[in-house]
Coordinates of C-alpha atoms and ligand atoms in Angstrom, one line a residue:
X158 CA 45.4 37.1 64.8
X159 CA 47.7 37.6 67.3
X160 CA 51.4 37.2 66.9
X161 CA 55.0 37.1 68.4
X162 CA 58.4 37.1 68.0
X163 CA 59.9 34.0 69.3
X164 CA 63.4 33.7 70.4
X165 CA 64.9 30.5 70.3
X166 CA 68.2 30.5 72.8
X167 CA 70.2 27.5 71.5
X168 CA 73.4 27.0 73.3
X169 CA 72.9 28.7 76.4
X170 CA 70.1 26.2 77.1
X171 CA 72.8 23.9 77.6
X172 CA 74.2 26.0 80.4
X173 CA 72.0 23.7 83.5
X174 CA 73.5 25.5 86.8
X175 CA 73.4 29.3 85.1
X176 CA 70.4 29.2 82.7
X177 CA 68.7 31.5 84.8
X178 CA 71.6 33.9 85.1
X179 CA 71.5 33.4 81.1
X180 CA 67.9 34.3 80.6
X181 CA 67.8 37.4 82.4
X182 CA 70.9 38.9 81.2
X183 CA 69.6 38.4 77.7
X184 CA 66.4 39.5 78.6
X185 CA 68.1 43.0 80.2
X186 CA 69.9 42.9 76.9
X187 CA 67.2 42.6 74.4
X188 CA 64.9 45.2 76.6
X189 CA 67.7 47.7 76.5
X190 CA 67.9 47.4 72.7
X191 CA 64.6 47.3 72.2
X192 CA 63.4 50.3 74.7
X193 CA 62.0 53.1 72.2
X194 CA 59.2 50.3 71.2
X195 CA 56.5 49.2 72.3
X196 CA 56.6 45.4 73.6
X197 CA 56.4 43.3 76.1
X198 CA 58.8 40.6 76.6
X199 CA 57.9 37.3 78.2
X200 CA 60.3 34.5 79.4
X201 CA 60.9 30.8 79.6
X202 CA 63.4 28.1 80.0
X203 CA 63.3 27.5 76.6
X204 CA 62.1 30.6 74.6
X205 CA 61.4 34.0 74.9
X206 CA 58.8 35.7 73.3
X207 CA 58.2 39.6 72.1
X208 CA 54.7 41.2 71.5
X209 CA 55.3 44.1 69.3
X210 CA 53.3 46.5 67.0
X211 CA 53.7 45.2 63.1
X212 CA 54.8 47.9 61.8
X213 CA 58.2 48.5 64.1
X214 CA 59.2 44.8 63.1
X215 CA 61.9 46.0 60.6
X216 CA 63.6 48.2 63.2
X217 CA 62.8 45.4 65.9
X218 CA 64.7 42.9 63.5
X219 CA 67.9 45.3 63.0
X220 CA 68.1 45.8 67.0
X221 CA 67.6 42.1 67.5
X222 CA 69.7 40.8 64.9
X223 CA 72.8 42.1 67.0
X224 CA 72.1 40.7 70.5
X225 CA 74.1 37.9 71.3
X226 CA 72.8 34.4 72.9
X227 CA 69.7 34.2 70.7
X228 CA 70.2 31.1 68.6
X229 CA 67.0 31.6 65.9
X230 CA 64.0 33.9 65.8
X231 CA 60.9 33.8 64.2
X232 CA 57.4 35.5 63.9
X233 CA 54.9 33.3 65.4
X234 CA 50.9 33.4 64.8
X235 CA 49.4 32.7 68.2
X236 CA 46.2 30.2 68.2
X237 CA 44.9 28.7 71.1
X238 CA 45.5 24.5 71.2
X239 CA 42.2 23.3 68.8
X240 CA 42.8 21.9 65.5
X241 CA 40.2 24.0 64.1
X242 CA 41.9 27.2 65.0
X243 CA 45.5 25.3 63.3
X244 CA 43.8 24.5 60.4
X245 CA 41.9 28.2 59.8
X246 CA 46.0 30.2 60.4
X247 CA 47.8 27.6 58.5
X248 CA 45.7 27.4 55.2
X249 CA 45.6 31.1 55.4
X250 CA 49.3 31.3 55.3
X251 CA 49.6 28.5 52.7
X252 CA 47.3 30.8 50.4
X253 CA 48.9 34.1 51.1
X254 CA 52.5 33.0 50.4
X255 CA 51.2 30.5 47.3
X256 CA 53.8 28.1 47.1
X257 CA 54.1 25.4 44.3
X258 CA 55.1 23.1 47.4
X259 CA 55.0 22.7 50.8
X260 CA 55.7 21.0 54.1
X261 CA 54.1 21.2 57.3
X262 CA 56.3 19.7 60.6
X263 CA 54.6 19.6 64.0
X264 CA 56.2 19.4 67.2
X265 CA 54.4 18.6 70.5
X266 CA 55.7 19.1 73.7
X267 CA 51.9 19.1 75.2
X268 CA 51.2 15.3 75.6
X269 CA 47.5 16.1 76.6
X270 CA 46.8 17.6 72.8
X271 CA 44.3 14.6 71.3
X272 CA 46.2 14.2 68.2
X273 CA 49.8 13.6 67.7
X274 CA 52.7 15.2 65.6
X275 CA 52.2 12.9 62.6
X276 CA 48.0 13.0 62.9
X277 CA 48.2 16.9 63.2
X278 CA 50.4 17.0 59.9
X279 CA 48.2 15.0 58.5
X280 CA 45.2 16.4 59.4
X281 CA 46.6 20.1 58.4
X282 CA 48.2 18.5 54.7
X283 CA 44.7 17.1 54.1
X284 CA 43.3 20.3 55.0
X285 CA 45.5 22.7 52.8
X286 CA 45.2 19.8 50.0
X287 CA 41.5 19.9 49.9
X288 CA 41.1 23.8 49.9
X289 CA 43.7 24.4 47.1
X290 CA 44.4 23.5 43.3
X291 CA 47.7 22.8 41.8
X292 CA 50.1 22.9 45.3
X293 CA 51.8 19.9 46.5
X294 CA 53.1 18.7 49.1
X295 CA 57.3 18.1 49.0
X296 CA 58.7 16.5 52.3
X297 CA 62.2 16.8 50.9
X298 CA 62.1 20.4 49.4
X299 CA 59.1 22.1 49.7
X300 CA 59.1 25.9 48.7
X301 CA 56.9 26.6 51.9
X302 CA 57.5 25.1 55.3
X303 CA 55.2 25.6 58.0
X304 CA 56.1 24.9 61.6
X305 CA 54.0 24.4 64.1
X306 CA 54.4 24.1 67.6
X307 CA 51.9 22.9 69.6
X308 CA 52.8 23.8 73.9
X309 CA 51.0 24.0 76.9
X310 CA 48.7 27.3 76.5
X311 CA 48.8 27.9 72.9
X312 CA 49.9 26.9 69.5
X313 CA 52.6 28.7 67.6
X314 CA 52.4 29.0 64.0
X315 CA 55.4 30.1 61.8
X316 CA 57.4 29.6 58.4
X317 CA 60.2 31.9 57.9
X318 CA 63.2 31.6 60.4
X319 CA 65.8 33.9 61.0
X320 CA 69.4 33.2 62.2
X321 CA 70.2 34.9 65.2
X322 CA 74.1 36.7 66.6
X323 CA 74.2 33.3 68.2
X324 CA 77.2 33.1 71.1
X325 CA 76.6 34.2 74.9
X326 CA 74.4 36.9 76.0
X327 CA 76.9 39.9 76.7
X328 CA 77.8 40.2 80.0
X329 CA 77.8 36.7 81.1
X330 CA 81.5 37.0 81.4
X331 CA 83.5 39.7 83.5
X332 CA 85.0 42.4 81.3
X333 CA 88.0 42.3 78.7
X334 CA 90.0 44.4 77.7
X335 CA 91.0 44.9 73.8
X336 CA 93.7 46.4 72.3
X337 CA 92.0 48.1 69.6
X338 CA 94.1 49.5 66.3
X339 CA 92.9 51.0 63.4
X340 CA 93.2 47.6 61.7
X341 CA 91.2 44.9 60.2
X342 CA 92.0 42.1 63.3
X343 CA 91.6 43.7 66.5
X344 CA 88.1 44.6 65.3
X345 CA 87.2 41.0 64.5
X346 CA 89.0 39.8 67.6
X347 CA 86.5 42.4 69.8
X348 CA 83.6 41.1 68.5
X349 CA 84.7 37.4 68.6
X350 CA 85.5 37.9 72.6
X351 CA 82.3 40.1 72.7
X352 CA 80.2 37.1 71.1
X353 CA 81.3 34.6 73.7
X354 CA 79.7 37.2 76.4
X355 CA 82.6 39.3 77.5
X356 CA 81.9 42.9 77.8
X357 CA 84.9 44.8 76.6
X358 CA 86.5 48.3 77.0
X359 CA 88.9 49.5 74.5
X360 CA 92.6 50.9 75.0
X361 CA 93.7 52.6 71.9
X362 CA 97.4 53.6 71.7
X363 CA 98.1 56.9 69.8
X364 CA 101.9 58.5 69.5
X365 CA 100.3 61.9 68.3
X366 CA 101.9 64.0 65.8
X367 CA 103.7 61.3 64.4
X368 CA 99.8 59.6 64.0
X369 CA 96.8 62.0 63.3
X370 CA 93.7 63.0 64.9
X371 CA 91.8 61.2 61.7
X372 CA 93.6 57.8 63.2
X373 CA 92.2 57.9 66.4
X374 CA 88.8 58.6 65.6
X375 CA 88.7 56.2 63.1
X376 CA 89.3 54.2 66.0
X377 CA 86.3 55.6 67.7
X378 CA 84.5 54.5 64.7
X379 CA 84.9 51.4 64.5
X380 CA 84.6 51.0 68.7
X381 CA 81.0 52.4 67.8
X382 CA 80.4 49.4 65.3
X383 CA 81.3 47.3 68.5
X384 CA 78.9 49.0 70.6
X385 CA 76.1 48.1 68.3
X386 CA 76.7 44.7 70.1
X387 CA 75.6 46.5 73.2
X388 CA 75.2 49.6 74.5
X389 CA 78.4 52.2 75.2
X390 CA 82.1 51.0 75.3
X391 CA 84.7 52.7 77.2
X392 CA 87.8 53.4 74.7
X393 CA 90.8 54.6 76.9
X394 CA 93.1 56.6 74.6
X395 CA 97.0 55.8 75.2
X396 CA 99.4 59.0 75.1
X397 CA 101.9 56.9 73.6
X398 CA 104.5 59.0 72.0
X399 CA 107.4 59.1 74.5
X400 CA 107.7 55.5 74.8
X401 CA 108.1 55.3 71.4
X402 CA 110.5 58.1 71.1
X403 CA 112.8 56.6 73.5
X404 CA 112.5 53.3 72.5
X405 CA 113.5 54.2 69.1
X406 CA 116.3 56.8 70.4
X407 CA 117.6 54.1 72.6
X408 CA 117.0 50.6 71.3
X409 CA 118.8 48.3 68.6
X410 CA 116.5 48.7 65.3
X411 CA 115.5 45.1 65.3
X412 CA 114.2 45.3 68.3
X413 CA 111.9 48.0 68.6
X414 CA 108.6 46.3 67.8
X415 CA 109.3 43.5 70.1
X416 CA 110.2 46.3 73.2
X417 CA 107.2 48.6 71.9
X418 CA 104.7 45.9 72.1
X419 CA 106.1 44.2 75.9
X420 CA 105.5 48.2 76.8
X421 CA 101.9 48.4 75.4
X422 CA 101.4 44.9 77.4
X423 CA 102.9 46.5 80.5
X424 CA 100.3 49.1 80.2
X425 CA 97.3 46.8 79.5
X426 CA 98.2 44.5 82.6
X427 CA 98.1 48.0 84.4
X428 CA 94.6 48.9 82.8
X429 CA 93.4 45.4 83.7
X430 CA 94.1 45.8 87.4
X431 CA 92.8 49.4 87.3
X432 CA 89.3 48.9 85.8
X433 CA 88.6 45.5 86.8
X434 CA 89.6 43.7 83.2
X435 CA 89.8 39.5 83.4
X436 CA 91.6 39.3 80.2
X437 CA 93.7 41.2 77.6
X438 CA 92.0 40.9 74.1
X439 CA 94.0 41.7 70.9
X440 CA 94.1 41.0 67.2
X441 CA 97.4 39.1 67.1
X442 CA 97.4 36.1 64.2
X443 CA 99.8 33.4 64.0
X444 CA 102.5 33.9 62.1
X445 CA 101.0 37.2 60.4
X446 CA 104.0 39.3 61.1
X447 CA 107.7 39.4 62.9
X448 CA 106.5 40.3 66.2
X449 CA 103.3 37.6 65.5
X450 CA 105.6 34.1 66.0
X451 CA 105.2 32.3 68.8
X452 CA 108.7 33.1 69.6
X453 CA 107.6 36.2 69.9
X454 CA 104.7 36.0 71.4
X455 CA 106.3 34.2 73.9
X456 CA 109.1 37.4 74.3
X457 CA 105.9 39.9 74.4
X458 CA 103.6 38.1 76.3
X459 CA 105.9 37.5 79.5
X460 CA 106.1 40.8 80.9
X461 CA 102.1 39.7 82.7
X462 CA 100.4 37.4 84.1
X463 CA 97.3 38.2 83.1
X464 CA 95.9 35.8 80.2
X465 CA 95.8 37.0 77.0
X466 CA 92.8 35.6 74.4
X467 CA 93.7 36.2 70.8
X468 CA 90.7 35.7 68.8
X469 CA 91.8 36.0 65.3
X470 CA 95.0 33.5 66.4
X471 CA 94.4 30.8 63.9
X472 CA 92.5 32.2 61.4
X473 CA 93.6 33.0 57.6
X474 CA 93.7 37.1 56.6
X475 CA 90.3 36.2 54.4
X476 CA 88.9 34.4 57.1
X477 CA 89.5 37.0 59.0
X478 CA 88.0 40.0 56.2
X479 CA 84.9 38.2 55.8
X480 CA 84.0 38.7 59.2
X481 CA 85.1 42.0 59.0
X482 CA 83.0 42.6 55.8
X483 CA 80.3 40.8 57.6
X484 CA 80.4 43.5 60.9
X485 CA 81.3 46.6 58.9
X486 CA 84.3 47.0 60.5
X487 CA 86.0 46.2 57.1
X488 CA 85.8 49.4 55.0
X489 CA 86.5 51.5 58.2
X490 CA 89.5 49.4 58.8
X491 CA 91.1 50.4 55.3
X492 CA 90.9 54.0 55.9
X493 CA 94.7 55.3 55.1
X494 CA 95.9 57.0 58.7
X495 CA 99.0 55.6 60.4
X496 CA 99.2 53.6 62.9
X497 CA 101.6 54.0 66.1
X498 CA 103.0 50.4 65.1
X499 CA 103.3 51.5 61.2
X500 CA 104.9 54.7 61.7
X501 CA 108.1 53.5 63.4
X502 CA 108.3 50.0 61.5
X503 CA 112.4 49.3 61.4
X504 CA 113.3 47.7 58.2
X505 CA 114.2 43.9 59.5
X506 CA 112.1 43.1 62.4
X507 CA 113.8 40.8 64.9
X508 CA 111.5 36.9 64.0
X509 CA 112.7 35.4 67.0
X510 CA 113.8 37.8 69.8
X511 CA 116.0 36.4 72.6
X512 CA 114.1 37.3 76.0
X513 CA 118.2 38.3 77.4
X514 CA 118.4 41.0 74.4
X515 CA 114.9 42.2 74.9
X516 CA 115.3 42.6 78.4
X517 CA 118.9 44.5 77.9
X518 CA 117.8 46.5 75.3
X519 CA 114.8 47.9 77.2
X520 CA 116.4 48.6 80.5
X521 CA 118.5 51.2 78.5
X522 CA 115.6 53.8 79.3
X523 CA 113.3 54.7 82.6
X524 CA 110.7 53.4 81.1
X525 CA 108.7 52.4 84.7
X526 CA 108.1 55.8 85.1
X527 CA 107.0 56.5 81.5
X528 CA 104.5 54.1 82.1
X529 CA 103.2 55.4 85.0
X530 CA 103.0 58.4 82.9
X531 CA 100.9 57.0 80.2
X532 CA 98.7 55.3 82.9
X533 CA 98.0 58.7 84.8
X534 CA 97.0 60.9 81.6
X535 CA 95.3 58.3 79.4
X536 CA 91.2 59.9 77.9
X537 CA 88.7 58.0 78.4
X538 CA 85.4 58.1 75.9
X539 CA 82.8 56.8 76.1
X540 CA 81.6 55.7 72.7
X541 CA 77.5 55.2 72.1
X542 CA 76.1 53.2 69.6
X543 CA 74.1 55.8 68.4
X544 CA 75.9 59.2 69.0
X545 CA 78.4 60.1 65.9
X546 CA 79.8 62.9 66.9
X547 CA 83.4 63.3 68.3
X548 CA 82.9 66.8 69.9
X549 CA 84.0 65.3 73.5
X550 CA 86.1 63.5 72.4
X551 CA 89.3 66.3 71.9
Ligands
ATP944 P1 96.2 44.6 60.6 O1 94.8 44.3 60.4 O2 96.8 45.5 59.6 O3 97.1 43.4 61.0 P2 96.4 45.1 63.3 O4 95.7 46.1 64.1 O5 96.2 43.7 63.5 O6 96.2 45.5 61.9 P3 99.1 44.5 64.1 O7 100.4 45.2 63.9 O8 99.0 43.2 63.5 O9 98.0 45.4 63.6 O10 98.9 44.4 65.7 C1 98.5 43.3 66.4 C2 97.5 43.6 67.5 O11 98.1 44.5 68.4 C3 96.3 44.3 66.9 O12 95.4 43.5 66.4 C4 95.8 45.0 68.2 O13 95.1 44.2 69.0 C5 97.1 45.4 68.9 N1 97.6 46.8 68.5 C6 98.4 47.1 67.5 N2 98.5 48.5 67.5 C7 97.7 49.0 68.4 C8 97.4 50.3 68.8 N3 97.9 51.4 68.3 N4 96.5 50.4 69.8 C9 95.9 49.4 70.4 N5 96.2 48.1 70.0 C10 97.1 47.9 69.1
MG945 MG1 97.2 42.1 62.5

């Protein structure tokens, strides 16, 4: 019996003008993923399907299971369109899974098959009724439901359905760029922004020796658990540590988050225009700390033009740890090392910042050229999906 994966693309079949551009770039996508195995992927408006060999399915699944834009999946048996051949695959699968109940639904999309959806599930009920003792059929519950759908060349045959990454294939946006910590949102927030389509890169900020070598590659962990998404990400590493000298040395107390965070924007709207990024992403949440209102997001936010998406924005902490749990980003996440923006926390962060003090405060130190510093001698790694090592990375 011959037999498939079928891909089911949900919402980007919606997408009229650019479904094509949507097909392929999933298509590239799962063929990337999947290019150590043996299969063959064919294409259509409305599915995709994957000959494989049976017994790769369980690494097939793992690969799959992390490609954006695929809606549901399921392994189909492949029969040609005669009721005969219908009724042989489903009674066969009715008896090998031996189910106290069951269901069978038909769909039809080929008008020129003799019998229609509600003959063919009767036809296949009866059948499977006859042949077996003591199973029932349940149209409300049933234990075992088969699908069958009935197309243009051949029938598809399947029960089990699996729930797909769902979102935008990646790369159907231009790139992002997110400001990844060593924290529990910006993780989330990446793979949010990476769900929607948007290829990212990665700019880390580290103010080494106040934070350790054991904080930055615990960033480099978790941009591999992003990767997984797709191939390699590009994680520029931030030489931050004389900004925040000076800001500290130079600035009111209250004020140093605010200045320290319209610097790291500074330098992201300089990243975006040097590598092509459409969008700053970070893990910023309503509310979650001082430099999180939306007074100060409004103080922060101002010193670019470039617009900034903030995933995790209106979401709870939990809601925001149960995705986390859900990627594996969590328990990387809680690892102890510092953080630049925990190291130099001042004791009563300003809650509403005035832009005039910001701006006063600031200009107290050359910090222009300091940027221009941090620009010029920024690292840049790339970080694979499946390479764990960090040897080029120091
Ligand atoms: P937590 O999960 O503990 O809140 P966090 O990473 O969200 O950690 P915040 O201080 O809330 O930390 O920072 C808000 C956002 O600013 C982060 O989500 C991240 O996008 C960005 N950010 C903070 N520190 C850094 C850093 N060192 N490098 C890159 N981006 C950072
Ligand atoms: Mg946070």
């Amino acid at each position: 019996m011959d037999k498939v994966i079928l891909i089911k693309y949900g919402e980007l079949s919606t997408k009229k003008g650019n479904r094509n551009f949507f097909i392929n770039t999933l298509s590239n996508n799962v063929s990337n993923k999947l290019k150590k195995y043996d299969v063959s992927i064919i294409k259509d408006r409305a599915h995709m399907y994957i000959e494989f060999r049976d017994e790769d399915f369980s690494n097939i699944k793992k690969e799959i299971d992390k490609v954006f834009g695929i809606h549901k999946y399921n392994v189909a048996n492949i029969v040609d369109n005669d009721i005969e051949c219908i009724k042989d695959v489903v009674l066969e699968m009715v008896m090998n899974d031996n189910p106290n109940t069951f269901k069978i639904e038909t769909k039809r999309s080929n008008k020129s098959f003799p019998l229609n959806s509600y003959e063919v599930n009767n036809v296949l009920g009866g059948h499977v009724l006859k042949n077996t003792s003591n199973i029932k059929v349940d149209v409300h519950n049933p234990e075992l439901l088969i699908k069958v759908e009935i197309r243009d060349n051949k029938t598809y045959i399947y029960s089990k359905e699996y729930d797909g990454a769902g979102g935008y294939p990646l790369g159907t946006q231009k790139m992002g760029m997110l400001m990844l910590s060593g924290g529990i949102d910006s993780p989330v927030a990446g793979y949010l922004a990476m769900k929607r389509g948007v290829q990212l890169d990665c700019v880390y900020f580290e103010a080494i020796p106040h934070t350790s070598i054991e904080a930055r590659n615990k960033v480099i962990d978790l941009t591999r658990k992003l990767a997984e998404y797709g191939n390699s990400i590009n994680l520029h590493v931030v030489n931050f540590t004389k900004i925040q000298e000076e800001i500290y040395r130079n600035c009111k107390d209250e004020y140093c988050i605010t200045i320290m965070r319209r610097m790291m924007y500074r330098i992201m709207d300089r990243l975006c225009k040097k590598y092509k990024g459409y969008v700053i992403v970070n893990g910023e949440s309503i509310g979650q700390v001082a430099s999180q209102t939306l007074t100060s997001m409004n103080v922060i936010n101002s010193v670019t033009n470039v617009p900034v998406i903030r995933p995790v924005a209106c979401l709870d902490k939990l809601e925001i740890i149960d995705i986390a749990k859900r990627i594996d980003t969590f328990n990387i996440s809680i690892l102890p090392y510092e953080d630049c923006c925990t190291v130099f926390v001042p004791k009563h962060p300003v809650i509403n910042p005035r832009m005039d003090t910001a701006i006063y405060e600031e200009e107290k130190f050359d910090y222009e050229y300091l940027i221009d510093e941090a620009v010029e001698t920024l690292n840049t790694i790339k970080v694979d999906s499946t390479d764990n090592s960090y040897s080029d990375l120091l």
